[in-house]
Amino acid sequence: MSNYQSNWQNWQNDPEGFWAEAAASLVWTKPWQQVLDTSTPPFYRWFVGAETNTCYNCVDRHVDEGRGEQAALIYDSPVTDTIRTYTFSELQTAVARFAGVLAGLNVTKGDRVVIYMPMIPETAIAMLACARIGAIHSVVFGGFAAEELAKRINDAAPRVILSASHGIEPNRVVEYKPLLDEAIAHASSKPEHCVIFQRDNSNAKLVAGRDLDWQQAVNDAEPAECVPVAATDPLYILYTSGTTGVPKGVVRDNGGHMVALKWSMENIYGAVPGEVYWAASDVGWVVGHSYIVYAPLLNGNTTVMFEGKPVGTPDAGVFWRVIEQHKVTTFFTAPTAFRVIKKEDPDGKLLSQYDTSCLRALFLAGERADPDTIQWAQTQLQVPVIDHWWQTETGWPQAANPLGLGLLPVKHGSATVPVPGFDIQVLDETGRSLPSGKTGALAIKLPLPPGCLQTLWQDDERFVDSYLSEFPGYYATADAGFIDEDGYVHVMSRLDDVMNVAGHRLSTGGMEEVISNHQAIAECAVLGVKCEIKGQVPVGLAVLKTGTDITEAQLEKEVIAMIRHDIGPLASFKVLRVVKRLPKTRSGKVLRGTMRKIADGESYPMPATIDDPAILDEIATVLSTVNVD
Ligand code: COA
Ligand code: AMP
């Protein structure tokens, strides 16, 4: 029997009381005067007047309450053959010391710190150290190239940047330091200092006067104490892709964020303090922020920081090895990881070599979980496989099967039910609510619950334009789907030019901006095409300038290099085709959606305003030569 309905009802009856009760399990240095400030819609603020410290609640609190000797963080790195455990006491010492490094560089409350680092414990330590002194961190995923990093540096204007000599991918070492130097050279906003972690005694070149050696700086630093911050003060900025090449800086607060994450650990994930919780993602993404670093620590769980891949480090059994070795009870990853394991080990031969009986449930998110993958995972692991839906903007799941409240019947293909706090509606183009079973835009009635984005960094106007103006009174998720007769949410696709590559959110518009810089290209379109493993991958179509003399193969090679250089390898851009022209509406809008359907072999209605329908046949012929699997 699930307590979901009664929780949903409690929240509906008294939303402020519901979240105030959840907040009581955290430590506040000053109580709130108002649970929710609704005085300036569409901006809402949670726990106004309260003061707290996120780092204290994640780390020091557990030491004070007797969990000092419990493992807080297990670093498991098959790419360096390392396993290292930090207890809460050890984590407290390391975080306090690093906070001292930042304080020594004059970083204070409200200053920004950009973190461009691999999946090593120092990255989590750096994030918590920022939280400790009230600095706002902005983590940039290591697979982004210098130009993308420069965009984020310009927007966040950090006082200090934290980085490492290199990251380690299964097939190569990624030298971060030259990328960082290039980004800083291109950025108009320059940091005062960079602190560089030299991995494995490497010797990345430091810039005199600007760069500090991490270890040396730690040795020289005094520990710094937790600084009380307002619940509404920003904890971090996390950039995510929109429809253009300009990333959106999602701002998350301190107070609401803690309340939401802590509630989710108990009620959605069913995690009990002391247990081992593992989110196999990267701290560069929202999953990593919420469920590698903050949520497990807030809840007194041990978190696993895994520096490896589901396959190839060394094989498709590595997930099972980690689960057995560290006694993981709750596991979270993206469906793409399971698709790649299923491809390599379809019969689960490697799984049979490990004892994964400690595992209670597998959670999947980041992209639509196809029923095949869910069924395969469930058959192999013999635990509930729970698809749940969320976004960088919401920061925690808006629809889930709440294990902690008691599981509801599973429907494969659905992210199950709206989480208390999220009044999800399906709207038509005019903003009218659609009946059950009808597909439309998925929107969430305002105010959003604690933990969701407050605004976009220094851009309230873009925040309102991007999310709140299409359907007044609602947050537009940019996802399409339907809610069935049992109230289950089915998320089907994105409504905008954003694609999802191996659980990574990328902008097709951003790629088009890069490709159109090629001197031979007159215009182009990038489509997110279905891929068996990665969900979607980009395919570029280019129209050449008249009189240009370049082969398709050469152009493809050059464009791939441009995307790798300007956006990064994670874009997985591998295919470009030359076409004579692009299909457009009579008003000149490129028909990307129709082309994507052609590429995916789906039927499509003939666009009413297409200027020349014959172009679609030409495009279909070209796309029929593309194989992305
Ligand atoms: N730093 C530098 N480069 C990185 C990187 C990082 N942190 N992460 C990925 N890259 C590079 C990869 O090396 C690869 O480069 P290549 O083109 O030279 O081979 C490229 O970016 C694409 O990476 P990826 O999308 O990870 O593809 P892959 O083929 O290496 O691995 C999967 C495919 C499915 C195994 C992998 O995407 C995966 O583990 N996904 C898990 C899902 C996940 O973590 N999602 C996050 C949201 S929950
Ligand atoms: P990101 O902001 O990178 O986390 O990406 C968020 C987007 O990923 C959402 O808007 C969806 O398009 C997609 N997504 C995440 N989780 C799911 C899910 N469980 N089912 C379907 N799509 C999902």
CSV table of N, CA and C and ligand atoms in Angstrom, one decimal, residues 240 285-287 364-369 387-393 415 477-479 491-494 500 503-505, ligand 2:
chain,number,residue,atom,x,y,z
A,240,THR,N,22.8,25.1,-18.8
A,240,THR,CA,22.2,24.1,-19.6
A,240,THR,C,21.9,24.6,-21.0
A,285,TRP,N,26.7,17.6,-14.6
A,285,TRP,CA,25.3,17.6,-14.9
A,285,TRP,C,24.5,17.7,-13.7
A,286,VAL,N,23.2,18.0,-13.8
A,286,VAL,CA,22.4,18.3,-12.7
A,286,VAL,C,22.2,17.0,-11.8
A,287,VAL,N,22.2,15.8,-12.5
A,287,VAL,CA,22.1,14.6,-11.7
A,287,VAL,C,23.3,14.5,-10.7
A,364,LEU,N,16.1,5.4,-13.3
A,364,LEU,CA,16.6,5.8,-14.6
A,364,LEU,C,16.0,7.2,-14.9
A,365,ALA,N,16.9,8.1,-15.4
A,365,ALA,CA,16.4,9.4,-15.8
A,365,ALA,C,17.4,10.0,-16.8
A,366,GLY,N,17.0,11.2,-17.3
A,366,GLY,CA,17.9,11.9,-18.2
A,366,GLY,C,17.4,11.8,-19.7
A,367,GLU,N,16.6,10.9,-20.0
A,367,GLU,CA,16.0,10.7,-21.3
A,367,GLU,C,14.9,9.7,-21.2
A,368,ARG,N,14.1,9.5,-22.2
A,368,ARG,CA,13.0,8.6,-22.1
A,368,ARG,C,13.5,7.2,-22.0
A,369,ALA,N,13.0,6.4,-21.0
A,369,ALA,CA,13.4,5.1,-20.8
A,369,ALA,C,12.5,4.2,-21.7
A,387,ASP,N,11.6,4.6,-13.7
A,387,ASP,CA,11.8,5.7,-14.6
A,387,ASP,C,11.3,6.9,-13.9
A,388,HIS,N,12.1,8.0,-13.9
A,388,HIS,CA,11.6,9.2,-13.3
A,388,HIS,C,12.0,10.4,-14.2
A,389,TRP,N,11.2,11.5,-14.2
A,389,TRP,CA,11.4,12.6,-15.1
A,389,TRP,C,11.8,13.8,-14.4
A,390,TRP,N,12.9,14.4,-14.9
A,390,TRP,CA,13.3,15.7,-14.3
A,390,TRP,C,14.2,16.5,-15.3
A,391,GLN,N,14.6,17.7,-14.9
A,391,GLN,CA,15.3,18.6,-15.8
A,391,GLN,C,16.3,19.3,-14.9
A,392,THR,N,17.3,19.9,-15.6
A,392,THR,CA,18.3,20.8,-14.9
A,392,THR,C,17.5,21.9,-14.2
A,393,GLU,N,16.5,22.4,-14.8
A,393,GLU,CA,15.7,23.5,-14.2
A,393,GLU,C,15.0,23.1,-12.9
A,415,ALA,N,6.8,7.8,-16.6
A,415,ALA,CA,7.6,8.2,-15.4
A,415,ALA,C,6.7,8.1,-14.1
A,477,THR,N,7.7,23.1,-19.5
A,477,THR,CA,8.9,22.2,-19.4
A,477,THR,C,9.6,22.0,-20.7
A,478,ALA,N,8.9,22.4,-21.8
A,478,ALA,CA,9.5,22.1,-23.2
A,478,ALA,C,9.4,20.7,-23.6
A,479,ASP,N,8.8,19.9,-22.7
A,479,ASP,CA,8.5,18.5,-23.1
A,479,ASP,C,7.1,18.3,-23.5
A,491,VAL,N,6.1,11.0,-20.8
A,491,VAL,CA,6.9,12.1,-21.4
A,491,VAL,C,7.4,11.5,-22.8
A,492,MET,N,7.0,12.2,-23.8
A,492,MET,CA,7.3,11.6,-25.2
A,492,MET,C,8.5,12.3,-25.9
A,493,SER,N,8.5,13.6,-25.9
A,493,SER,CA,9.6,14.2,-26.7
A,493,SER,C,9.8,15.7,-26.3
A,494,ARG,N,10.8,16.3,-26.8
A,494,ARG,CA,11.0,17.7,-26.6
A,494,ARG,C,10.3,18.5,-27.6
A,500,ASN,N,18.9,15.1,-27.0
A,500,ASN,CA,19.4,14.4,-25.8
A,500,ASN,C,20.3,13.2,-26.3
A,503,GLY,N,21.9,10.9,-22.8
A,503,GLY,CA,21.5,11.6,-21.5
A,503,GLY,C,22.1,13.0,-21.4
A,504,HIS,N,22.8,13.5,-22.3
A,504,HIS,CA,23.3,14.8,-22.3
A,504,HIS,C,22.5,15.7,-23.1
A,505,ARG,N,22.1,16.9,-22.6
A,505,ARG,CA,21.2,17.8,-23.3
A,505,ARG,C,22.0,18.8,-24.1
B,2,AMP,P1,18.6,17.8,-18.5
B,2,AMP,O1,18.2,19.2,-18.2
B,2,AMP,O2,19.9,17.6,-19.1
B,2,AMP,O3,18.4,16.9,-17.3
B,2,AMP,O4,17.5,17.2,-19.5
B,2,AMP,C1,16.2,17.3,-19.3
B,2,AMP,C2,15.4,16.7,-20.4
B,2,AMP,O5,15.7,15.3,-20.5
B,2,AMP,C3,13.9,16.7,-20.2
B,2,AMP,O6,13.3,17.9,-20.5
B,2,AMP,C4,13.4,15.6,-21.0
B,2,AMP,O7,13.4,16.0,-22.4
B,2,AMP,C5,14.5,14.5,-20.9
B,2,AMP,N1,14.2,13.6,-19.8
B,2,AMP,C6,14.7,13.5,-18.6
B,2,AMP,N2,14.2,12.5,-17.9
B,2,AMP,C7,13.3,11.9,-18.7
B,2,AMP,C8,12.4,10.8,-18.5
B,2,AMP,N3,12.4,10.0,-17.4
B,2,AMP,N4,11.6,10.5,-19.6
B,2,AMP,C9,11.6,11.2,-20.7
B,2,AMP,N5,12.4,12.3,-20.9
B,2,AMP,C10,13.3,12.6,-19.9
